[in-house]
Amino acid sequence: MELEFPPLNGGVVPGLNDAGIETFEGDFARNVVRECAQNSLDAAVSHEAPVRLTITRISLDAANLPFVPKLQRVLRACGAYWSQHDKAREFFRSALQLAKQPNIDALKISDFGTTGVDGKDDDNTSRWFGLVKSRGVSNQKEVGSGGAYGIGKDAPLALSAFRTVLYSTRTLNGDVALQGVCRLVTHEGEDGVPTQGTGFIGTVDRNARSFRAIRDPNSIIEMFLREEAGLDVWILGSRQLDEDWSQPFIRSALANFWPAIHDRKISFLIGTDQIDDSNLGNWIERERHDAEVAEMRPYFLSVVSERAKTITANLPTVGESRLHVLLAKTELPKKVCLVRRSGMVIDYYQPRVGFFPFCGLYVCEGNEGNRLLKTLEPPRHDKWDAARADDSRAKVALKELKDWIRDELKKLVPHIGEDQFNEGEVPPDLLEEEPENPLPDDSANDPETDLGGVPKDIQPPTSPHIKPRVVKRKTSRGKSGAGDGGDDVENPKDGDAETTGGRKRKSGEKEGKSDLSPKQPNLQTRAFSQSQTNDVYELVLRSDGDYEGSVWVDAIGDDGSPEGIVLDGAEMIGRGKLEVEQARLKDVPLKAGEVCRIHVRLKNPGKYSLVASLS
């Protein structure tokens, strides 16, 4: 395994600011997962079984890598050649320090259930040539393939501190190949002659100026030799990885490939964590506090909820199309997630169809639709941009699918386009009171948005979804509502008291205040379970005025009946523990327009809809 850079021979001098690599700087985990998984999906052996993608962190013994001494010399030469450029000088100083370590940190990305990468070194129509020996070349054969530019292969290079990646493959025919790419800058070679910026690790014939892959299995170091069909991508000197390195990759897989995972097109093994269609929902719940996962969660519900609807059509230009829709009396993003057949999230569409909350997933299944829509995507494949269309039919396809989505939404809810709607006109099987464990969006902290991050100017009335009901405290859970520590009000005297949840109210007293009390602020509330055992809930509160005092917690059971509850503890996020008494939170400070989050623990766990109100 030799490292060699071809001579410049009067060509353009490449510097450190490589456009392809700069495209994928920043969120390395997201970029690497999207590009590698997309390439693996394109190489699937069968659409009947999922592709398996594994991501592993490995420490490599530098002494076992014969090209490392040459890599160190090249990094020194690059730093010297560009010593007057601050960014380049610092980059190569840092890279050299890492390259001199006895162990080199590496990320290994492997796929299974794929064809491997076939083709010869000099066949410019082959997938191997497109991956290793070219730039800006995509040799994907399938119409519905994810790649289109041949630029995505730069994402792993961006993650490498040395901009060095090794590719090892075995094809279905049993052919093997190993070659590395080192994307650096022009520097002086050992003979004093300026070089090109890209070097190769493999078999080098200096006389013929030939840089080829190693194709003899006996000449490939054992750990780099594939045993079954597929591709290994070794990212050497991986950047910005900490002890909990796998978490951003897991979150990226969930956020970007949840449709493909759900449809059994791909599964992931990241570190020791398996993600597939059988546990996708559990992973989304586990990582729901991540902003990216929280953002995609409603769209996942639009596919898996019992209340969701699935609609299919064969559109004139786009072809086979599938739409999943969820309507709910709760905050939903009012957008539709857009994907092609590969199942990677591409874009979102926000049709203007009135106030009723909804979200959904659109999948283009047709061959021609996939081909046309792919031409509208930039190199990062994260948008359908009609301005990029070379073929006028691509614009037609995009408009066609958006019109269809909008029309289908209008059919689901009568008068959905009007400012007001009659909830009784909505088919009952389309209404979901509250998706399980709904998440507020991080933008809920913005005073210009309502709970859930929806701008006020498009938000429907946000009174609590379940209003507290005045009930007697005798319930199936016991006299005190939770069977523990409450006042016995099984037979309250006339004019004495009524109770809601765990509180008493004097007869004739208004809801939460007496006639002589100053006007209380209005309170918006949401709540969702924080645990599988339903013993901890998170309350999300927003008041339209300053307030400090008691907050009461009421509950409706999963059968729709009022439930008395007793709180076992409470903590206000960012402020510490709160004192509790029965169902009362004491001395809760609320600021006008600001979101307050409180974790409450129940003495008697259960599945409830919780709502809070002021005393």
XYZ file of C-alpha atoms in Angstrom:
615
model
C 0.000 0.000 0.000
C 1.929 2.975 -1.319
C 0.896 6.627 -1.232
C 1.763 8.669 -4.292
C 0.715 12.035 -5.733
C 0.857 12.533 -9.529
C 2.999 15.441 -10.726
C 1.248 18.734 -11.429
C 2.636 18.991 -14.964
C 1.620 22.623 -15.342
C -1.969 22.073 -14.219
C -4.075 24.212 -11.899
C -2.715 24.395 -8.343
C -5.358 23.143 -5.863
C -5.415 24.731 -2.402
C -7.061 23.745 0.855
C -10.474 25.290 0.161
C -11.806 22.415 -1.897
C -15.374 23.151 -3.026
C -16.541 19.541 -2.733
C -15.220 19.092 0.789
C -16.445 22.506 1.923
C -19.954 21.451 0.856
C -19.938 18.853 3.633
C -18.148 20.765 6.383
C -20.037 21.285 9.630
C -22.544 18.597 10.548
C -20.255 15.672 9.741
C -22.500 12.951 11.168
C -25.499 14.057 9.133
C -23.498 14.414 5.932
C -21.683 11.091 6.246
C -24.837 9.148 7.131
C -26.851 10.693 4.309
C -24.217 10.163 1.637
C -23.039 6.694 2.657
C -26.520 5.300 3.286
C -27.759 6.767 0.027
C -24.925 5.102 -1.910
C -25.608 1.793 -0.174
C -29.310 1.946 -1.030
C -28.362 2.559 -4.654
C -26.310 -0.664 -4.615
C -28.948 -2.910 -3.007
C -28.913 -6.477 -4.280
C -32.654 -6.814 -3.790
C -35.495 -4.480 -2.941
C -37.097 -7.302 -0.958
C -34.502 -7.314 1.853
C -33.090 -4.280 3.664
C -29.564 -3.027 3.128
C -27.568 -3.154 6.374
C -25.225 -0.275 7.166
C -22.778 -0.518 10.066
C -20.737 2.334 11.523
C -17.869 1.363 13.811
C -15.137 3.341 15.505
C -11.744 1.599 15.395
C -8.278 2.484 16.622
C -5.699 1.451 14.018
C -2.082 0.651 14.858
C -0.118 3.078 12.670
C 2.762 0.588 12.511
C 0.512 -1.736 10.481
C -0.253 0.930 7.886
C 2.687 1.078 5.457
C 1.610 4.385 3.901
C 1.637 6.376 7.169
C 5.358 7.437 7.045
C 4.775 8.845 3.550
C 1.615 10.556 4.739
C 3.603 12.297 7.469
C 6.165 13.553 4.937
C 3.384 14.794 2.657
C 1.667 16.697 5.483
C 4.983 18.402 6.318
C 5.532 19.287 2.674
C 2.003 20.693 2.368
C 2.474 22.857 5.460
C 5.788 24.179 4.117
C 4.400 24.893 0.628
C 1.472 26.892 2.065
C 3.249 28.334 5.115
C 2.124 31.881 4.313
C -1.546 30.897 4.501
C -2.807 30.826 8.082
C -5.660 28.361 7.607
C -3.544 25.876 5.646
C -0.606 26.166 8.023
C -2.781 25.399 11.048
C -4.629 22.558 9.264
C -1.425 20.716 8.357
C 0.190 21.337 11.736
C -2.791 19.722 13.462
C -3.023 16.892 10.902
C 0.680 16.080 11.295
C 0.332 15.829 15.071
C -2.429 13.241 14.653
C -0.546 11.332 11.957
C 2.470 10.979 14.282
C 0.423 9.237 16.997
C 0.992 5.479 17.470
C -2.719 4.864 16.911
C -4.975 6.457 14.323
C -8.645 6.905 15.091
C -10.827 5.661 12.235
C -14.488 5.330 11.396
C -15.427 2.257 9.376
C -18.681 2.369 7.397
C -19.712 -0.961 5.872
C -22.738 -2.053 3.891
C -24.220 -5.511 3.457
C -26.881 -6.781 1.125
C -25.294 -4.723 -1.660
C -23.552 -5.544 -4.911
C -20.186 -4.080 -3.983
C -18.465 -1.630 -6.353
C -17.540 -3.162 -9.683
C -15.422 -1.874 -12.542
C -11.818 -1.356 -13.582
C -9.542 1.548 -12.737
C -9.631 3.024 -16.253
C -13.267 2.302 -17.178
C -14.903 5.710 -16.872
C -18.390 4.157 -17.046
C -17.877 1.897 -14.021
C -18.999 2.524 -10.451
C -15.442 2.011 -9.159
C -14.149 4.762 -11.444
C -16.984 7.054 -10.303
C -16.208 6.420 -6.641
C -12.409 6.415 -6.521
C -10.797 7.763 -9.681
C -12.968 10.759 -10.602
C -14.562 13.958 -9.333
C -18.006 15.197 -10.278
C -18.830 11.864 -11.929
C -21.828 9.721 -10.952
C -22.050 6.289 -12.550
C -25.163 5.117 -10.728
C -27.191 2.918 -13.052
C -30.644 2.785 -11.435
C -33.315 5.364 -12.302
C -34.297 5.794 -8.660
C -30.746 6.087 -7.360
C -30.010 8.703 -4.742
C -26.781 10.082 -6.177
C -26.646 12.396 -9.168
C -23.463 14.470 -9.011
C -20.582 12.316 -7.813
C -19.914 14.881 -5.096
C -21.341 13.026 -2.092
C -18.186 10.930 -1.823
C -16.503 14.077 -0.484
C -18.516 13.847 2.767
C -16.256 11.129 4.280
C -13.175 13.091 3.180
C -14.479 16.139 5.060
C -14.662 14.073 8.273
C -11.009 12.970 7.966
C -8.321 15.096 9.607
C -6.016 13.946 6.782
C -8.711 14.101 4.090
C -7.850 10.465 3.523
C -10.299 7.612 2.937
C -9.752 3.926 2.063
C -12.267 1.984 -0.054
C -12.421 -1.805 0.105
C -14.955 -3.812 -1.860
C -15.967 -7.296 -2.862
C -18.415 -7.755 -5.723
C -21.054 -10.432 -6.202
C -18.596 -12.159 -8.542
C -15.995 -12.342 -5.758
C -13.671 -9.678 -7.195
C -11.919 -7.542 -4.572
C -10.319 -4.104 -4.684
C -8.648 -1.764 -2.193
C -7.579 1.806 -2.835
C -7.239 5.014 -0.867
C -7.806 8.638 -1.826
C -5.869 11.457 -0.149
C -7.377 14.836 -1.091
C -4.868 17.452 0.033
C -3.108 20.289 -1.824
C -0.264 20.898 -4.217
C 3.139 20.460 -2.553
C 6.693 19.642 -3.531
C 7.282 15.928 -4.010
C 10.443 14.160 -2.920
C 11.986 15.056 -6.277
C 11.193 18.746 -5.730
C 8.496 18.744 -8.425
C 5.082 20.225 -7.533
C 2.325 17.659 -7.291
C -1.389 17.542 -7.880
C -3.616 17.861 -4.828
C -5.051 14.329 -4.890
C -2.938 11.275 -4.170
C -3.753 7.577 -4.207
C -2.964 4.685 -1.870
C -2.623 1.376 -3.631
C -0.406 -0.069 -6.369
C 1.903 2.517 -7.927
C 3.913 2.185 -11.142
C 6.029 5.358 -11.173
C 7.486 4.766 -14.612
C 4.055 4.380 -16.165
C 2.599 6.959 -13.765
C -0.074 4.426 -12.964
C -2.070 4.505 -9.714
C -4.228 1.431 -9.400
C -6.269 -0.447 -6.825
C -4.860 -3.543 -5.137
C -6.871 -6.434 -6.584
C -4.906 -9.462 -5.391
C -6.534 -10.736 -2.164
C -3.134 -11.954 -0.929
C -1.730 -8.411 -1.162
C -4.505 -6.796 0.902
C -3.938 -6.386 4.646
C -6.369 -8.758 6.335
C -8.419 -6.151 8.191
C -9.101 -4.327 4.905
C -10.166 -7.438 2.959
C -13.930 -7.804 2.511
C -15.284 -11.296 3.161
C -18.684 -10.760 1.541
C -20.137 -8.535 -1.146
C -20.330 -4.854 -0.238
C -18.189 -1.810 0.448
C -16.095 -0.652 3.404
C -15.284 3.049 3.732
C -12.447 3.736 6.183
C -12.293 7.388 7.307
C -8.798 7.894 8.756
C -8.168 10.459 11.489
C -11.884 11.050 12.055
C -12.620 14.547 13.376
C -14.791 15.794 16.236
C -15.621 12.427 17.752
C -16.002 12.250 21.515
C -16.701 9.345 23.858
C -20.385 9.380 22.981
C -19.496 9.429 19.300
C -22.369 7.240 18.107
C -25.221 9.478 19.261
C -25.093 12.089 16.449
C -24.914 9.285 13.868
C -27.938 7.558 15.437
C -29.911 10.795 15.445
C -28.936 11.508 11.859
C -30.039 8.036 10.760
C -33.412 8.520 12.473
C -34.010 12.025 11.145
C -32.923 11.405 7.565
C -33.803 7.772 6.860
C -36.840 7.000 9.003
C -39.035 6.390 5.890
C -36.456 3.937 4.487
C -36.092 2.207 7.868
C -39.860 1.941 8.285
C -40.268 0.547 4.754
C -37.520 -2.045 5.463
C -35.192 -0.633 2.844
C -32.307 -0.144 5.274
C -31.239 -0.914 8.841
C -28.355 0.542 10.843
C -25.890 -0.849 13.362
C -24.103 2.145 14.891
C -21.563 1.093 17.462
C -23.515 -1.566 19.350
C -26.951 -0.041 18.686
C -29.281 -1.657 16.155
C -31.945 0.447 14.406
C -34.486 -1.269 12.168
C -38.209 -1.321 11.425
C -38.945 -3.364 14.574
C -37.573 -0.777 17.027
C -37.762 2.471 15.029
C -40.551 3.899 17.170
C -38.685 3.132 20.382
C -35.561 4.888 19.083
C -37.544 7.954 18.069
C -39.021 8.162 21.562
C -35.611 7.673 23.141
C -34.038 10.477 21.092
C -37.072 12.761 20.914
C -35.331 15.558 22.832
C -32.915 16.048 19.942
C -34.166 18.926 17.779
C -33.771 17.039 14.500
C -35.541 13.919 15.761
C -38.286 15.981 17.428
C -38.876 17.763 14.118
C -39.419 14.532 12.182
C -41.471 12.772 14.857
C -44.916 14.075 13.770
C -44.254 12.868 10.220
C -43.460 9.412 11.562
C -46.771 9.500 13.445
C -48.514 10.327 10.161
C -47.448 6.888 8.925
C -47.815 4.687 12.010
C -50.783 6.208 13.832
C -54.011 4.219 13.728
C -55.743 7.470 12.767
C -53.525 8.121 9.755
C -54.790 7.753 6.195
C -52.871 6.340 3.208
C -53.742 7.525 -0.306
C -52.227 6.297 -3.562
C -52.449 7.550 -7.126
C -50.796 7.209 -10.516
C -50.108 10.792 -11.561
C -49.678 11.634 -15.270
C -46.069 12.853 -15.031
C -44.792 11.702 -11.634
C -46.302 8.233 -11.808
C -46.999 6.100 -8.756
C -47.342 8.233 -5.631
C -48.156 7.512 -2.008
C -49.403 9.975 0.607
C -49.792 9.419 4.357
C -51.800 12.033 6.287
C -52.555 12.610 9.955
C -55.133 15.158 11.108
C -55.254 15.971 14.802
C -56.690 18.468 17.238
C -53.216 19.392 18.392
C -50.162 21.270 17.151
C -48.765 19.613 14.044
C -46.292 21.180 11.600
C -48.845 21.525 8.760
C -46.245 20.244 6.327
C -45.681 17.124 4.251
C -42.294 15.391 4.241
C -41.134 14.620 0.688
C -39.041 11.587 -0.263
C -38.169 9.643 -3.360
C -38.234 5.873 -3.600
C -34.926 5.533 -1.720
C -36.655 6.698 1.477
C -34.188 9.489 2.340
C -35.804 12.737 3.469
C -35.375 15.363 0.750
C -37.689 18.316 1.348
C -40.892 19.558 2.994
C -44.012 21.069 1.444
C -46.351 23.414 3.320
C -49.653 23.670 1.433
C -52.046 26.444 2.402
C -55.150 24.516 3.308
C -56.592 26.325 6.301
C -56.189 26.162 10.042
C -56.763 22.506 10.810
C -53.495 20.873 12.009
C -52.050 18.087 9.861
C -48.795 16.522 8.721
C -47.856 13.800 6.288
C -45.375 11.889 4.177
C -45.241 11.830 0.374
C -43.308 9.076 -1.451
C -42.610 9.137 -5.181
C -42.637 5.498 -6.319
C -42.640 5.964 -10.100
C -39.484 5.547 -12.201
C -40.024 8.654 -14.293
C -40.971 10.725 -11.272
C -37.801 9.659 -9.465
C -35.693 10.533 -12.494
C -37.269 13.974 -12.918
C -37.289 14.928 -9.240
C -33.639 13.924 -8.817
C -32.682 16.598 -11.370
C -34.175 19.246 -9.071
C -31.861 18.391 -6.154
C -28.607 20.185 -5.249
C -25.493 18.110 -4.403
C -26.638 17.692 -0.796
C -30.001 16.284 -1.975
C -31.966 18.343 0.550
C -34.410 20.285 -1.640
C -36.584 20.049 -4.742
C -35.795 23.333 -6.466
C -37.743 24.019 -9.667
C -35.105 26.594 -10.671
C -32.603 23.772 -11.215
C -34.730 22.054 -13.859
C -33.130 21.450 -17.254
C -36.078 19.344 -18.349
C -39.340 21.336 -18.280
C -41.169 18.149 -17.304
C -39.378 18.218 -13.942
C -41.139 21.480 -13.076
C -44.414 19.954 -14.216
C -43.789 16.924 -11.989
C -43.118 19.052 -8.920
C -46.229 21.174 -9.440
C -48.299 18.092 -10.166
C -47.418 16.284 -6.957
C -47.923 19.415 -4.847
C -51.322 20.063 -6.403
C -52.293 16.455 -5.724
C -51.227 16.652 -2.074
C -53.202 19.864 -1.584
C -56.300 18.451 -3.292
C -56.231 15.279 -1.202
C -55.976 17.296 1.999
C -58.976 19.367 0.970
C -60.975 16.196 0.372
C -60.201 14.869 3.841
C -61.656 17.865 5.690
C -64.674 19.754 4.330
C -64.069 23.517 4.121
C -60.428 23.038 5.126
C -59.525 26.103 3.095
C -61.716 28.420 5.132
C -60.633 30.453 8.124
C -63.264 28.713 10.248
C -64.268 25.057 10.171
C -66.975 22.997 11.784
C -65.262 20.263 13.747
C -68.414 18.173 13.393
C -67.823 17.995 9.640
C -64.476 16.291 10.129
C -64.707 12.495 9.816
C -64.266 11.184 13.395
C -61.737 8.545 12.360
C -59.399 11.300 11.176
C -59.295 13.128 14.479
C -56.588 12.324 16.968
C -56.939 14.217 20.232
C -53.198 14.148 20.897
C -50.515 11.911 19.363
C -48.775 9.947 22.094
C -45.970 11.902 23.789
C -46.177 15.001 21.560
C -43.106 17.195 21.625
C -43.001 20.979 21.691
C -40.643 22.380 19.121
C -37.516 24.113 20.422
C -38.823 27.318 18.873
C -41.573 27.301 21.499
C -39.237 29.508 23.549
C -39.701 32.211 20.939
C -42.340 34.693 22.227
C -43.501 35.131 18.625
C -44.720 31.540 18.495
C -47.336 29.531 20.286
C -46.607 26.242 21.981
C -45.029 23.889 19.480
C -43.279 26.641 17.548
C -46.211 27.425 15.220
C -46.334 31.151 14.332
C -49.223 32.950 15.949
C -50.578 34.322 12.717
C -51.414 30.811 11.455
C -52.131 29.087 14.766
C -55.717 28.017 15.534
C -57.170 28.731 18.982
C -54.955 26.988 21.507
C -57.179 26.514 24.525
C -56.242 23.350 26.422
C -57.261 20.224 24.540
C -58.862 18.703 27.645
C -60.539 21.039 30.087
C -60.556 20.237 33.812
C -63.819 18.648 34.824
C -65.380 19.170 38.227
C -65.724 15.694 39.701
C -66.026 14.070 43.070
C -62.799 12.642 44.371
C -64.174 9.124 44.697
C -62.684 7.184 41.812
C -61.662 3.672 41.007
C -58.297 4.500 42.520
C -59.782 5.142 45.973
C -61.368 7.893 47.997
C -58.543 10.329 47.501
C -58.319 9.695 43.759
C -54.932 8.019 44.073
C -55.610 6.042 47.207
C -52.948 7.873 49.103
C -52.770 10.920 51.344
C -55.885 12.828 50.178
C -58.781 14.389 52.034
C -61.852 12.189 52.240
C -64.439 14.089 50.209
C -66.491 11.100 49.143
C -69.649 12.830 50.419
C -69.011 16.572 50.464
C -71.657 18.653 52.164
C -73.808 20.932 50.095
C -72.176 24.347 49.860
C -68.959 22.918 51.215
C -66.611 21.960 48.415
C -66.166 20.417 45.017
C -62.899 19.019 43.859
C -61.097 18.668 40.574
C -58.252 16.195 40.610
C -56.591 16.714 43.998
C -57.997 20.125 44.989
C -60.995 21.556 46.852
C -63.009 24.528 45.712
C -65.576 26.392 47.775
C -69.104 26.242 46.466
C -69.906 29.235 44.261
C -66.231 29.983 43.694
C -65.243 30.527 40.077
C -62.823 28.183 38.360
C -59.518 28.793 40.163
C -60.355 32.218 41.658
C -62.891 34.069 43.837
C -64.992 36.989 42.619
C -62.729 39.416 44.517
C -59.462 38.034 43.143
C -57.547 39.941 40.483
C -57.954 38.536 36.988
C -55.683 35.536 36.479
C -53.545 35.236 33.349
C -54.614 32.811 30.672
C -52.585 29.600 30.704
C -51.773 27.346 27.761
C -50.713 23.820 28.613
C -49.422 20.661 27.019
C -48.190 17.442 28.591
C -46.525 14.225 27.515
C -45.138 11.147 29.174
C -41.411 11.021 29.850
C -41.175 7.292 30.562
C -42.498 3.987 29.304
C -43.978 3.311 32.730
C -45.972 6.583 32.571
C -44.829 7.722 36.009
C -43.099 10.925 34.874
C -44.743 13.566 32.681
C -43.482 16.848 31.301
C -45.811 19.834 31.559
C -45.266 22.663 29.103
C -46.851 25.900 30.306
C -47.167 29.384 28.873
C -48.962 32.277 30.581
C -49.977 35.513 28.881
C -49.122 37.421 32.068
C -46.670 37.304 34.963
C -47.767 34.944 37.732
C -46.336 33.308 40.831
C -48.447 30.903 42.793
C -50.116 27.512 42.726
C -50.672 25.464 39.610
C -53.158 22.588 39.735
C -52.738 19.412 37.697
C -55.848 17.572 36.485
C -56.067 14.320 34.557
C -58.316 12.458 32.164
C -57.738 8.695 31.948
C -57.256 6.832 28.693
C -60.936 5.802 28.824
C -61.993 9.466 28.861
C -63.058 9.576 32.531
C -61.727 12.143 35.028
C -59.012 10.833 37.334
C -57.776 12.145 40.630
C -53.994 12.123 40.839
C -51.412 12.656 43.554
C -47.997 14.090 42.696
C -44.928 12.452 44.192
C -42.523 15.215 43.183
C -41.875 17.968 40.653
C -38.932 19.801 39.168
C -39.006 22.974 37.102
C -36.447 22.699 34.321
C -33.681 25.201 34.972
C -35.034 26.239 38.394
C -34.958 23.118 40.544
C -37.486 21.229 42.664
C -40.984 22.492 43.397
C -43.025 21.784 46.523
C -46.092 19.628 45.844
C -49.287 18.958 47.783
C -51.660 16.367 46.343
C -52.201 17.638 42.765
C -50.925 21.134 43.505
C -47.613 22.662 42.514
C -46.678 25.446 44.897
C -44.995 28.779 44.120
C -44.589 28.313 40.388
C -43.077 31.436 38.760
C -44.365 32.203 35.248
C -43.238 35.033 33.002
C -45.532 36.452 30.358
C -44.952 34.791 26.984
C -42.195 32.460 28.195
C -42.396 28.680 28.127
C -42.032 26.868 31.452
C -41.269 23.132 31.541
C -41.954 21.053 34.643
C -41.330 17.347 35.202
C -43.925 15.825 37.549
C -43.781 12.341 39.071
C -47.030 10.523 39.852
C -47.510 8.353 42.921
C -49.763 6.079 40.872
C -48.438 5.830 37.325
C -50.892 5.622 34.455
C -51.661 6.806 30.966
C -53.350 10.194 31.294
C -53.997 13.391 29.461
C -52.794 16.023 31.931
C -53.787 19.663 31.957
C -52.665 22.435 34.303
C -54.585 25.479 35.534
C -53.976 28.334 37.920
C -55.421 28.380 41.447
